[in-house]
Amino acid sequence: MTADRLGIVVAGSLTGGVEVKLDCDVSVEERAVGRYVVIEGQKLRFLGMVTDVSLETIDDEITSMPPVSDEFIAQVISGTSTYGKLHVLPMLAIGGDAMGLLDGPKTVKTVPAHFSRVREATEQDIEVVFGKEDERHFYVGNPLDMETKVCLDLPLFVTRCNGVFGKSGTGKTFLTRLLLIGIIQKGAAVNLVFDMHNEYGWKGSFEGAGREVKALKQILGSRVAVFTLDEESSRRRKVSTDAVVEIGYDEVEPEDVELLRQTLNLTQPAVEAVYALAREFGARNWLKRCLEMDTGDEATKALLDRLHIHEQSVRNLRRGLDKLARLGFLTPKARESSVKRILDYLGRGINVVLEFGKYKGDSTANVLVANTLTRRIHDQYRRWTEQAQGEGAAPPQPLVITIEEAHLFLNHEVMDQTIFGTIAREMRKYNVTLLIVDQRPSGIDEEVMSQIGTRITYRLDNERDIDNVLTGVSNKGELKTVLAKLEPKQQSLIFGHAVPMPIVIRTRDYEKSYQEFAEAAEIKRKAENLAADLWG
Amino acid sequence: MSTNPPPQPSSTRIAEVIEARSGEFTAECYQLHQAPPLGSLVKAGSPDVFGVVCDTVTESVDPGRRPLARGQDAADEADVYLQNPQLSKLLRTTFRALVVGHREGETLRHYLPPQPPHVHSFVYLCPPDEVRAFTQSLDFLSILMFSAERAPVDEVVAACLRQAAQAHPDRKLFLVGAGKTLAPLLRGELARLNTILTRIRP
């Protein structure tokens, strides 16, 4: 018996996972769900996750007449007449011979034999699977009660849309910031972040601790540009911004209004009126003309009659559009094309964080800005990609667009109208992927959810949220137990495309990693300077 | 001036086999009322056959003659025997031992021997070292538990374990281990298990 032996396999199936009877000297209380165990089969070594822990008895009488009159009897009974059982979901199999080791971990296609020994996974076992930090792999956290680093293959990660989910205050923003730093550090992609809560640009808040933490620009310097929708707020917060984003009336399309139907409180006829008016006035002028329209005017009345638009619909529409026009960044004529500016930065490999300033949490602003900008940026990327394909040249650097409150864009009703729905569905065809951050994943359409490559989820309480996050995942039931038992903070379950198997991690300490982030950036900067000195 | 006690023999000879069968043997003690304690480990024959004392009887040598009460005028019980010295010849103490193992060469086996000990084999009480060596494995408990014995098996098992525990350096560890061996044997008989456990509780 080895020191860390836990028990033996006694039953199970490939679909349902295997049952492990714990040895009598192993305490059930130390076996948490989400931990990893290794099952030593006859030819294969299986790595599995504990998904349930149960108490069993060999005798039903024990449950009705517990013989625990004293400590001695309890000690004898526990582990013999009563015992602990683990439900383990085998995730990966590693061949026992040299070839197997070279091939690395494979998806499980069978189960370990009866009475295979089960032991706790060691640091080496986890390292074999999750790799070490290198030019592709970025360290995001540690498995439960282990010091091993869990690393994400970021170039692989950014090839698909990804999601970070969890209740508010669980640590989504910290992890997202960490992922963004990783993506930038490893050069996996260039980022555009719609920073609805002013958390990613210069500094972020540390909920609960009442202090601030450094954000992208402070850590990565010139590789990040902070754009703002609200210059004044940025100045007040002493954030040095690189540009102010304005959206011209001509950049707003009827689809955007349709998307905002709920937040602007528009009726269906009012939305239809927008399309009619846009056809009448032209796609670039309609908003300006609509805002100038005087409903008392005879000519206007005639026009509305001609377009079969009811007066009530117009009034409803006007109220909504006036609300829109009050957004400070929406101007009749933008000073310069923000889209062009952003694309220019992205083209140079500089990551853009767009701060919302006082529009923080304003879903109208969020939807309007994110949708109008992304639509054009995606357009450009599509052109670049197609051009590159036509000329056989290198495609543009992958772009990752980070959006918070993703359910605003990706819910079932609006998904077809937003560009985000399109990006989510077409995947990486045009080298644009999404990193969606959301606290109510049940609001996100199932189709989109099933397209999400890697999901990182913190604690969720709502049953529907949990169900939706696990859409399209095999062994949903088992992962559900694990997910429901995550700690309220900093623990997350990662599963999907970029990880070989689902794993629960404790997020890497963000503040303690400044040094490493900064050092990595510094080494790169020095190398560049040296090269410049050498070659002039 | 006291003399040094004679060197302690490794095993004390206490009785002689008077009836033997595969699963048990009966022995008559050399001294009246000097049977080994219930549950103690004894050995007889060559090679050794080990048994656990399960039933002790003191009775008249002649089954036809029942002993009479003689102590009405005696000061105490010992006085009865002093006044009637013939009693030690008319009464005898015998015990039965359930066979739980044997020695095969250097190895201790915790199952029945191919042959029972011969009648008139000497019976020895096992010294603590031998008890410890024999009870390293508790496989013999199943023989005791499943013997078709008229004796109160649970009491014998409990007594046996209590005595064996004395020979082990960590009594509690030994008893917990023994309890854990018994638990699956008494599956579905929780009350019996409980009874034994309360009797061996350290």
XYZ file of C-alpha atoms in Angstrom:
738
model
C 0.000 0.000 0.000
C 1.475 3.314 -0.978
C 1.272 6.233 1.374
C -1.181 8.235 -0.655
C -3.458 5.394 -1.695
C -7.102 6.345 -1.335
C -8.983 3.214 -2.243
C -9.965 0.937 -5.067
C -12.337 1.017 -7.997
C -15.382 -1.112 -7.267
C -17.874 -0.228 -9.980
C -18.603 2.240 -12.712
C -19.140 2.988 -16.345
C -17.601 5.200 -18.965
C -20.612 7.456 -19.179
C -21.392 7.619 -15.505
C -17.914 7.605 -13.992
C -16.437 5.087 -11.590
C -17.097 4.344 -7.941
C -14.132 4.236 -5.622
C -14.397 2.618 -2.210
C -12.169 4.499 0.157
C -9.737 2.618 2.347
C -10.782 2.575 5.963
C -7.995 4.879 7.082
C -8.826 7.554 4.527
C -10.992 10.379 5.773
C -13.973 11.319 3.651
C -13.750 14.871 4.870
C -10.456 15.474 3.150
C -11.786 14.511 -0.277
C -13.373 17.531 -1.849
C -15.178 17.488 -5.153
C -13.172 19.051 -7.926
C -9.904 17.427 -6.854
C -7.945 15.112 -9.035
C -7.103 11.491 -8.468
C -5.050 9.020 -10.435
C -6.391 5.535 -11.076
C -3.664 3.017 -11.771
C -5.282 0.662 -14.238
C -3.588 -2.474 -15.530
C -2.231 -0.841 -18.665
C -3.383 2.760 -18.493
C -3.163 5.454 -15.923
C -6.388 7.454 -15.656
C -6.650 10.977 -14.411
C -10.075 11.719 -13.031
C -11.947 14.350 -11.137
C -13.833 13.674 -7.931
C -17.404 14.678 -8.643
C -19.200 13.316 -5.614
C -18.445 11.946 -2.178
C -20.853 9.667 -0.377
C -21.196 7.689 2.835
C -22.102 4.054 2.477
C -22.892 1.193 4.858
C -22.782 -2.529 4.275
C -25.709 -2.958 6.578
C -28.932 -0.964 6.509
C -29.368 -1.576 10.196
C -26.479 0.790 10.895
C -28.359 3.751 9.553
C -31.350 3.038 11.739
C -29.396 2.017 14.838
C -26.080 3.840 14.693
C -23.723 1.958 17.063
C -21.792 4.992 18.178
C -22.056 4.610 21.906
C -18.365 5.259 22.197
C -15.358 6.367 20.279
C -13.824 2.888 20.050
C -16.861 1.365 18.393
C -17.171 4.278 16.021
C -13.518 3.833 15.122
C -14.001 0.148 14.379
C -17.190 0.633 12.414
C -15.920 3.455 10.254
C -14.211 2.106 7.199
C -15.589 -1.406 7.651
C -19.326 -1.513 8.120
C -19.470 2.069 6.980
C -17.148 3.505 4.392
C -16.677 6.473 2.152
C -17.166 6.333 -1.556
C -15.937 8.688 -4.225
C -17.530 9.175 -7.567
C -14.732 9.810 -10.005
C -15.100 10.936 -13.569
C -12.118 9.668 -15.570
C -11.004 12.464 -17.864
C -7.751 11.438 -19.476
C -5.802 8.251 -19.952
C -2.050 8.017 -20.168
C -0.409 4.900 -21.551
C 1.790 3.110 -19.064
C 4.592 2.294 -21.501
C 7.179 4.586 -23.037
C 5.088 5.164 -26.170
C 2.121 6.126 -24.040
C 4.184 8.677 -22.158
C 5.426 10.168 -25.393
C 1.933 10.355 -26.858
C 0.736 12.210 -23.799
C -2.741 12.192 -22.293
C -5.642 10.973 -24.403
C -9.371 11.231 -24.042
C -10.800 8.414 -22.004
C -12.420 5.656 -24.035
C -12.705 2.985 -21.384
C -12.748 2.586 -17.631
C -10.116 1.191 -15.280
C -10.542 -2.463 -14.264
C -12.100 -3.596 -11.020
C -9.966 -3.018 -7.936
C -7.585 -0.652 -9.699
C -5.782 1.371 -7.097
C -6.685 4.995 -6.713
C -4.332 7.614 -5.348
C -4.224 11.344 -5.107
C -2.891 13.135 -8.144
C 0.573 14.521 -7.586
C 1.983 17.771 -8.843
C 3.757 15.859 -11.614
C 0.528 14.248 -12.799
C -1.084 17.647 -13.208
C 1.997 19.150 -14.788
C 2.097 16.456 -17.450
C -1.415 17.463 -18.475
C -1.413 21.218 -18.122
C 2.121 21.888 -19.226
C 4.584 24.432 -17.944
C 4.635 28.137 -18.524
C 6.279 28.820 -21.877
C 5.783 31.003 -24.935
C 2.306 29.549 -25.501
C 1.191 28.608 -22.015
C 0.156 31.209 -19.502
C -0.148 30.483 -15.820
C -3.696 31.250 -14.633
C -3.996 29.490 -11.306
C -3.355 26.421 -9.196
C -5.408 23.280 -8.724
C -7.058 22.955 -5.324
C -4.469 22.412 -2.582
C -1.594 22.149 -4.995
C 1.255 24.367 -6.014
C 1.378 23.143 -9.599
C 0.655 25.787 -12.168
C -2.328 25.326 -14.411
C -1.470 26.901 -17.738
C -3.726 27.819 -20.624
C -2.555 27.439 -24.176
C -3.434 30.991 -25.190
C -2.876 30.832 -28.966
C -5.284 27.887 -28.906
C -7.577 29.698 -26.476
C -8.076 32.701 -28.767
C -9.037 30.621 -31.767
C -12.537 30.254 -30.348
C -14.943 32.475 -28.468
C -14.516 32.115 -24.757
C -16.567 32.986 -21.718
C -15.937 33.969 -18.129
C -19.010 33.518 -15.946
C -19.850 33.868 -12.301
C -21.881 35.806 -9.798
C -20.751 39.343 -9.172
C -17.883 39.572 -6.732
C -16.518 36.112 -7.474
C -13.437 37.301 -9.334
C -14.471 37.397 -12.993
C -12.857 40.742 -13.614
C -9.564 39.711 -12.020
C -9.371 36.631 -14.144
C -10.378 38.486 -17.297
C -7.657 41.056 -16.627
C -5.224 38.208 -16.095
C -6.261 36.547 -19.347
C -5.903 39.811 -21.236
C -2.415 40.343 -19.815
C -1.589 36.788 -20.816
C -2.929 37.181 -24.332
C -0.903 40.374 -24.745
C 2.218 38.945 -23.130
C 2.194 35.823 -25.265
C 1.264 37.817 -28.367
C -1.612 35.439 -28.950
C -3.917 38.174 -30.218
C -4.599 41.872 -30.119
C -7.402 42.963 -27.811
C -10.294 45.346 -27.920
C -11.934 45.670 -24.538
C -15.305 47.304 -24.023
C -14.632 48.326 -20.463
C -18.133 49.030 -19.231
C -17.083 49.357 -15.620
C -13.760 51.165 -16.004
C -11.835 48.201 -14.661
C -9.317 47.289 -17.336
C -7.640 50.478 -18.536
C -5.548 52.184 -15.902
C -6.634 50.759 -12.603
C -9.300 48.470 -11.233
C -11.016 48.190 -7.917
C -10.586 45.395 -5.442
C -14.054 44.718 -4.124
C -14.085 44.032 -0.445
C -10.476 45.070 0.119
C -11.313 48.700 -0.624
C -8.152 49.291 -2.621
C -7.146 49.625 -6.185
C -5.145 47.339 -8.376
C -3.114 48.098 -11.463
C -4.787 47.435 -14.767
C -3.448 46.832 -18.259
C -2.000 50.230 -19.095
C -0.089 50.501 -15.817
C 1.390 47.072 -16.244
C 2.005 46.849 -19.953
C 2.600 50.528 -20.787
C 2.826 51.382 -24.435
C 1.311 48.128 -25.618
C -2.053 49.301 -24.361
C -4.037 52.369 -25.367
C -6.923 53.646 -23.280
C -9.804 55.182 -25.198
C -12.665 56.856 -23.420
C -16.253 57.796 -24.069
C -16.163 60.364 -21.307
C -12.970 62.389 -21.173
C -13.973 64.306 -18.093
C -14.501 61.222 -15.986
C -11.182 59.783 -17.130
C -9.432 63.040 -16.218
C -11.064 63.058 -12.803
C -9.869 59.526 -12.240
C -6.397 60.647 -13.413
C -6.372 58.206 -16.272
C -4.227 59.302 -19.168
C -6.240 58.477 -22.228
C -5.045 58.110 -25.770
C -8.209 59.133 -27.556
C -11.809 60.125 -27.027
C -14.385 58.085 -28.854
C -17.305 59.811 -30.471
C -19.998 58.222 -32.511
C -21.588 60.255 -35.249
C -25.312 60.136 -35.938
C -24.411 58.754 -39.311
C -22.835 55.720 -37.716
C -26.022 54.554 -36.006
C -28.066 52.074 -38.002
C -31.696 51.031 -37.648
C -30.531 47.624 -36.392
C -28.910 49.347 -33.440
C -32.208 50.919 -32.513
C -33.928 47.586 -32.800
C -31.388 46.167 -30.432
C -32.098 48.934 -27.990
C -35.822 48.381 -28.201
C -36.087 47.260 -24.615
C -33.779 49.793 -23.030
C -35.327 52.661 -25.026
C -38.789 51.319 -24.351
C -39.834 51.288 -28.003
C -42.905 49.588 -29.393
C -42.680 47.222 -32.352
C -44.377 49.734 -34.727
C -41.858 52.356 -33.629
C -39.007 50.034 -34.557
C -40.605 49.353 -37.917
C -40.948 53.107 -38.389
C -37.172 53.424 -37.964
C -36.597 51.151 -40.941
C -39.107 53.047 -43.043
C -37.581 56.402 -42.113
C -34.085 55.123 -42.748
C -35.140 54.047 -46.230
C -36.661 57.454 -46.781
C -33.831 59.588 -45.407
C -30.900 57.361 -46.216
C -28.815 55.222 -43.880
C -26.412 58.009 -42.964
C -28.896 60.791 -42.389
C -31.908 59.177 -40.831
C -31.069 59.766 -37.180
C -30.241 63.416 -37.711
C -33.392 63.958 -39.751
C -35.546 62.082 -37.271
C -34.270 64.162 -34.379
C -34.933 67.351 -36.321
C -38.371 66.248 -37.414
C -41.193 68.503 -36.259
C -44.312 66.355 -35.986
C -46.521 69.444 -36.021
C -45.243 70.323 -39.442
C -47.622 69.647 -42.379
C -44.923 68.262 -44.646
C -43.832 65.820 -41.969
C -47.408 64.728 -41.409
C -47.757 64.052 -45.101
C -44.524 62.088 -45.079
C -45.628 59.995 -42.122
C -48.944 59.323 -43.777
C -47.186 58.251 -46.898
C -45.007 55.861 -44.943
C -48.040 54.576 -42.994
C -46.499 55.533 -39.707
C -48.886 56.209 -36.893
C -48.435 59.387 -34.924
C -48.186 57.462 -31.675
C -45.347 55.377 -32.994
C -43.499 58.503 -33.985
C -43.932 59.991 -30.541
C -42.703 56.770 -28.968
C -39.767 56.702 -31.341
C -38.889 60.341 -30.676
C -38.852 59.775 -26.942
C -36.469 56.908 -27.427
C -34.231 58.721 -29.880
C -34.097 61.801 -27.628
C -32.850 59.571 -24.885
C -30.233 58.295 -27.269
C -29.229 61.793 -28.312
C -28.604 62.734 -24.709
C -25.636 60.323 -24.652
C -22.698 62.733 -24.717
C -20.521 60.701 -27.054
C -23.164 60.624 -29.722
C -22.627 63.738 -31.848
C -24.174 64.917 -35.085
C -20.806 64.675 -36.752
C -17.881 62.884 -35.155
C -14.590 64.791 -35.247
C -12.795 61.794 -36.571
C -13.690 58.219 -37.192
C -13.203 56.374 -33.944
C -13.405 53.124 -35.804
C -10.526 54.109 -38.005
C -8.482 55.177 -35.029
C -9.129 51.939 -33.172
C -8.331 49.876 -36.255
C -5.139 51.848 -36.676
C -4.049 50.974 -33.139
C -5.109 47.368 -33.456
C -3.289 47.135 -36.775
C -0.108 48.233 -35.025
C -0.593 45.542 -32.417
C -1.602 47.987 -29.710
C -4.414 46.765 -27.496
C -7.353 49.103 -27.021
C -9.365 49.472 -23.845
C -12.458 51.597 -24.233
C -13.541 53.113 -20.935
C -17.177 54.037 -20.487
C -16.570 56.706 -17.831
C -19.849 57.980 -16.513
C -21.736 55.626 -18.834
C -20.555 52.826 -16.602
C -23.322 50.292 -16.297
C -25.532 52.125 -18.804
C -26.791 49.328 -20.982
C -27.991 51.690 -23.739
C -24.496 53.120 -24.100
C -22.965 49.686 -23.844
C -25.081 48.142 -26.562
C -24.865 51.117 -28.886
C -21.117 51.632 -28.640
C -20.099 48.010 -28.643
C -22.366 47.142 -31.508
C -21.619 50.076 -33.798
C -17.881 49.884 -33.304
C -17.621 46.137 -33.476
C -19.722 45.956 -36.616
C -17.304 48.163 -38.495
C -14.208 46.625 -37.021
C -15.442 43.170 -37.889
C -16.208 44.413 -41.370
C -12.658 45.586 -41.785
C -11.275 42.352 -40.426
C -13.415 40.455 -42.858
C -12.032 42.515 -45.717
C -8.477 42.051 -44.486
C -8.898 38.347 -44.081
C -10.503 37.887 -47.473
C -7.834 40.026 -49.047
C -5.134 37.966 -47.351
C -6.776 34.781 -48.561
C -6.985 36.148 -52.088
C -3.354 37.205 -52.128
C -2.096 34.238 -50.153
C -0.677 36.658 -47.579
C -0.657 36.322 -43.820
C -4.069 37.013 -42.279
C -4.383 39.893 -39.787
C -3.358 39.234 -36.217
C -6.247 37.582 -34.370
C -8.483 40.034 -32.553
C -10.186 39.285 -29.260
C -13.097 41.498 -28.345
C -13.965 41.524 -24.674
C -17.527 42.423 -23.753
C -19.085 42.549 -20.349
C -22.776 42.068 -19.641
C -22.757 39.845 -22.682
C -26.377 38.831 -22.252
C -27.336 42.289 -23.548
C -25.973 41.320 -26.947
C -26.341 37.603 -27.005
C -29.787 36.939 -25.607
C -32.202 34.945 -27.652
C -34.213 37.941 -28.920
C -31.418 40.147 -30.212
C -28.756 37.615 -31.026
C -29.625 37.611 -34.717
C -29.346 41.368 -34.972
C -26.052 41.957 -33.195
C -22.705 41.582 -34.742
C -21.719 39.600 -31.651
C -24.184 36.899 -32.542
C -22.566 36.682 -35.960
C -19.052 36.546 -34.544
C -20.037 33.905 -32.040
C -21.517 31.742 -34.748
C -18.938 32.156 -37.486
C -16.176 31.465 -34.969
C -12.697 32.313 -36.096
C -13.337 32.569 -39.787
C -12.248 36.187 -39.881
C -9.779 35.998 -37.009
C -12.120 37.784 -34.638
C -13.259 36.055 -31.468
C -15.057 37.149 -28.344
C -14.212 36.974 -24.701
C -17.560 37.335 -23.033
C -17.914 38.164 -19.388
C -21.272 37.719 -17.764
C -22.920 37.138 -14.456
C -26.205 35.791 -15.780
C -25.258 33.189 -18.358
C -28.871 32.036 -18.545
C -29.493 35.221 -20.544
C -27.164 34.063 -23.283
C -28.634 32.145 -26.158
C -27.994 28.424 -26.076
C -26.713 28.349 -29.621
C -24.068 30.913 -28.774
C -23.220 29.103 -25.587
C -22.598 25.888 -27.438
C -20.135 27.705 -29.705
C -18.061 28.945 -26.802
C -14.747 27.155 -26.836
C -13.430 27.514 -23.342
C -15.659 28.372 -20.428
C -14.305 29.567 -17.157
C -16.954 29.722 -14.547
C -16.941 30.942 -11.011
C -19.650 30.149 -8.518
C -23.206 30.365 -9.829
C -26.262 29.882 -7.668
C -29.086 30.008 -10.091
C -30.033 26.641 -11.498
C -30.737 28.064 -14.939
C -27.381 29.821 -15.057
C -25.601 26.608 -14.177
C -27.562 24.652 -16.770
C -26.806 27.139 -19.474
C -23.103 27.324 -18.731
C -22.936 23.560 -19.072
C -24.815 23.485 -22.376
C -23.374 20.944 -24.744
C -20.931 19.512 -22.229
C -20.686 15.792 -21.677
C -20.977 14.642 -18.070
C -23.006 17.706 -17.315
C -24.434 16.225 -14.130
C -21.040 15.611 -12.595
C -19.667 19.026 -13.468
C -22.804 20.577 -12.072
C -22.030 19.206 -8.627
C -18.504 20.549 -8.862
C -19.696 23.921 -10.066
C -22.263 24.309 -7.336
C -19.621 23.619 -4.701
C -17.062 26.203 -5.746
C -15.910 28.651 -3.098
C -17.606 32.034 -3.291
C -14.415 33.724 -4.435
C -11.459 33.024 -6.675
C -12.256 29.395 -7.402
C -13.290 28.618 -10.904
C -13.952 25.635 -13.091
C -12.282 25.721 -16.492
C -13.420 23.407 -19.218
C -13.541 23.234 -22.965
C -11.327 23.746 -25.947
C -8.112 25.123 -24.418
C -7.769 22.698 -21.529
C -7.256 18.953 -21.883
C -9.801 18.296 -19.157
C -12.023 20.283 -16.817
C -10.202 21.547 -13.770
C -11.010 23.612 -10.726
C -8.432 26.264 -10.032
C -7.713 28.935 -7.511
C -6.927 32.012 -9.564
C -3.311 33.165 -9.567
C -2.650 36.010 -7.143
C -2.997 39.059 -9.314
C -1.260 41.631 -7.166
C 1.709 39.383 -6.422
C 2.187 38.837 -10.130
C 2.754 42.509 -11.067
C 6.435 41.931 -10.743
C 6.406 39.004 -13.136
C 4.194 40.806 -15.631
C 6.381 43.885 -15.452
C 9.582 41.824 -15.714
C 8.332 40.021 -18.778
C 7.507 43.408 -20.319
C 10.841 44.890 -19.219
C 12.886 42.045 -20.717
C 11.041 42.487 -23.974
C 11.606 46.272 -23.905
C 15.331 45.859 -23.160
C 15.688 43.375 -25.969
C 14.025 45.824 -28.322
C 16.278 48.666 -27.150
C 19.327 46.498 -27.569
C 18.287 45.608 -31.055
C 17.710 49.281 -31.808
C 21.181 50.172 -30.461
C 22.808 47.451 -32.462
C 21.163 48.145 -35.763
C 20.693 51.879 -35.296
C 16.723 -16.039 52.506
C 14.770 -16.495 49.344
C 16.166 -18.480 46.485
C 16.017 -17.265 42.919
C 12.914 -18.553 41.143
C 13.615 -21.277 38.602
C 13.999 -20.006 35.026
C 10.576 -19.402 33.481
C 9.920 -22.063 30.883
C 8.946 -20.642 27.530
C 5.609 -22.429 27.734
C 3.868 -23.737 30.788
C 2.669 -27.298 30.592
C -0.815 -27.311 32.080
C -2.821 -30.223 30.797
C -2.991 -33.297 28.630
C -5.218 -34.022 25.669
C -7.876 -36.581 26.459
C -9.995 -36.266 23.362
C -9.088 -34.827 19.966
C -10.909 -34.140 16.745
C -10.131 -31.923 13.802
C -11.872 -28.833 15.067
C -11.323 -29.078 18.790
C -9.567 -30.966 21.555
C -10.376 -31.608 25.170
C -7.661 -31.630 27.815
C -7.583 -32.488 31.431
C -5.733 -30.112 33.702
C -3.011 -31.421 35.956
C -4.275 -29.279 38.783
C -7.899 -29.091 39.887
C -9.366 -25.660 39.067
C -6.211 -24.628 37.255
C -7.640 -24.388 33.730
C -6.256 -21.674 31.477
C -8.487 -18.590 31.295
C -11.354 -18.562 28.850
C -10.149 -17.370 25.479
C -6.469 -18.034 26.076
C -4.248 -19.475 23.402
C -2.922 -22.959 24.112
C -0.970 -25.406 22.028
C -0.739 -29.174 21.945
C 0.982 -31.855 19.957
C 3.950 -31.818 17.678
C 4.039 -29.886 15.451
C 2.050 -27.395 17.454
C -1.683 -27.259 17.072
C -3.099 -24.030 18.487
C -6.431 -23.767 20.213
C -8.480 -21.155 21.986
C -9.972 -22.222 25.297
C -13.716 -22.129 24.879
C -15.253 -24.189 27.630
C -13.983 -25.292 31.042
C -15.674 -27.925 33.162
C -14.908 -29.169 36.690
C -16.860 -32.316 37.497
C -16.752 -35.636 39.191
C -14.264 -38.140 37.791
C -16.989 -40.725 37.931
C -19.947 -39.456 35.970
C -22.191 -41.641 38.066
C -21.292 -39.925 41.310
C -22.322 -36.361 41.732
C -20.396 -34.334 44.317
C -22.131 -33.613 47.613
C -22.265 -30.375 49.470
C -19.730 -30.618 52.312
C -19.086 -27.162 53.620
C -21.861 -26.537 56.066
C -19.530 -26.524 59.052
C -16.420 -25.289 57.279
C -15.010 -21.828 58.005
C -14.335 -21.071 54.374
C -14.220 -22.783 50.998
C -10.569 -23.757 51.246
C -11.405 -25.479 54.498
C -13.739 -27.812 52.624
C -10.854 -29.139 50.538
C -8.539 -29.293 53.554
C -11.018 -31.394 55.457
C -11.780 -33.615 52.500
C -8.417 -34.222 50.792
C -9.953 -36.978 48.667
C -11.910 -34.373 46.731
C -8.927 -33.391 44.596
C -8.814 -36.978 43.408
C -12.547 -37.358 42.867
C -12.918 -34.160 40.881
C -11.177 -33.067 37.757
C -11.024 -29.956 35.608
C -11.169 -30.277 31.847
C -11.371 -27.697 29.102
C -12.096 -27.670 25.439
C -10.115 -25.684 22.956
C -11.256 -24.764 19.463
C -8.464 -25.413 16.980
C -7.541 -22.148 15.254
C -4.237 -22.909 13.591
C -1.021 -24.886 13.554
C 2.628 -24.592 12.895
C 4.012 -25.828 9.583
C 7.780 -25.761 9.698
C 8.607 -22.213 10.687
C 5.291 -20.823 9.525
C 2.157 -20.252 11.539
C -1.004 -21.261 9.712
C -4.339 -19.835 10.720
C -6.422 -22.735 9.587
C -7.048 -26.309 10.706
C -4.106 -28.759 10.778
C -4.155 -31.920 8.658
C -4.323 -34.012 11.844
C -5.558 -33.202 15.328
C -3.100 -33.560 18.239
C -2.700 -37.034 19.676
C -4.506 -38.001 22.806
C -2.075 -37.573 25.720
C -0.273 -34.773 23.967
C 0.831 -32.190 26.467
C -0.976 -28.911 26.447
C 0.935 -25.691 27.027
C -0.250 -22.177 27.684
C 1.320 -19.973 24.979
C 3.665 -17.298 26.346
C 3.046 -13.648 25.330
C 5.661 -13.738 22.553
C 3.941 -16.645 20.903
C 0.508 -15.059 21.388
C 1.766 -11.882 19.736
C 3.276 -13.844 16.853
C 0.122 -15.893 16.331
C -2.252 -12.927 16.531
C -0.299 -10.863 14.006
C -2.891 -12.261 11.652
C -6.491 -12.292 12.748
C -7.670 -14.724 10.096
C -8.445 -17.268 12.809
C -11.337 -15.131 14.011
C -13.501 -16.469 11.211
C -12.902 -20.037 12.471
C -14.096 -19.024 15.912
C -17.064 -17.048 14.637
C -18.297 -19.815 12.391
C -17.602 -22.807 14.636
C -20.704 -24.854 15.336
C -19.888 -24.406 18.960
C -22.174 -24.849 21.892
C -20.012 -22.484 23.884
C -20.839 -18.789 23.905
C -18.715 -17.963 20.894
C -19.009 -14.199 21.193
C -17.743 -14.334 24.746
C -14.864 -16.565 23.727
C -13.892 -14.225 20.896
C -14.053 -11.219 23.180
C -12.002 -12.963 25.867
C -9.477 -14.163 23.321
C -9.000 -10.675 21.924
C -8.741 -9.102 25.367
C -5.983 -11.509 26.288
C -4.181 -11.242 22.988
C -4.228 -7.473 23.333
C -2.130 -7.789 26.495
C 0.642 -9.282 24.407
C 0.693 -6.380 21.931
C 2.594 -3.185 22.542
C -0.264 -0.972 21.299
C -3.371 -2.546 22.745
C -5.786 -0.093 21.237
C -4.349 -0.401 17.771
C -4.621 -4.178 18.010
C -8.203 -4.059 19.235
C -9.327 -1.602 16.587
C -7.735 -3.830 13.951
C -9.473 -6.848 15.441
C -12.776 -5.000 15.476
C -12.322 -4.105 11.837
C -11.710 -7.789 11.025
C -14.859 -8.777 12.843
C -17.115 -6.154 11.287
C -17.387 -7.740 7.838
C -17.683 -11.216 9.393
C -20.699 -10.048 11.323
C -22.322 -8.301 8.437
C -26.037 -8.044 9.068
C -25.570 -8.938 12.737
C -25.025 -5.529 14.159
C -26.185 -6.438 17.656
C -23.653 -9.263 17.918
C -20.872 -7.052 16.651
C -21.847 -4.425 19.138
C -21.803 -6.924 21.980
C -18.323 -8.123 21.163
C -17.030 -4.585 20.687
C -18.338 -3.429 24.041
C -16.565 -6.410 25.615
C -13.200 -5.668 24.063
C -13.343 -1.915 24.438
C -9.938 -0.864 25.833
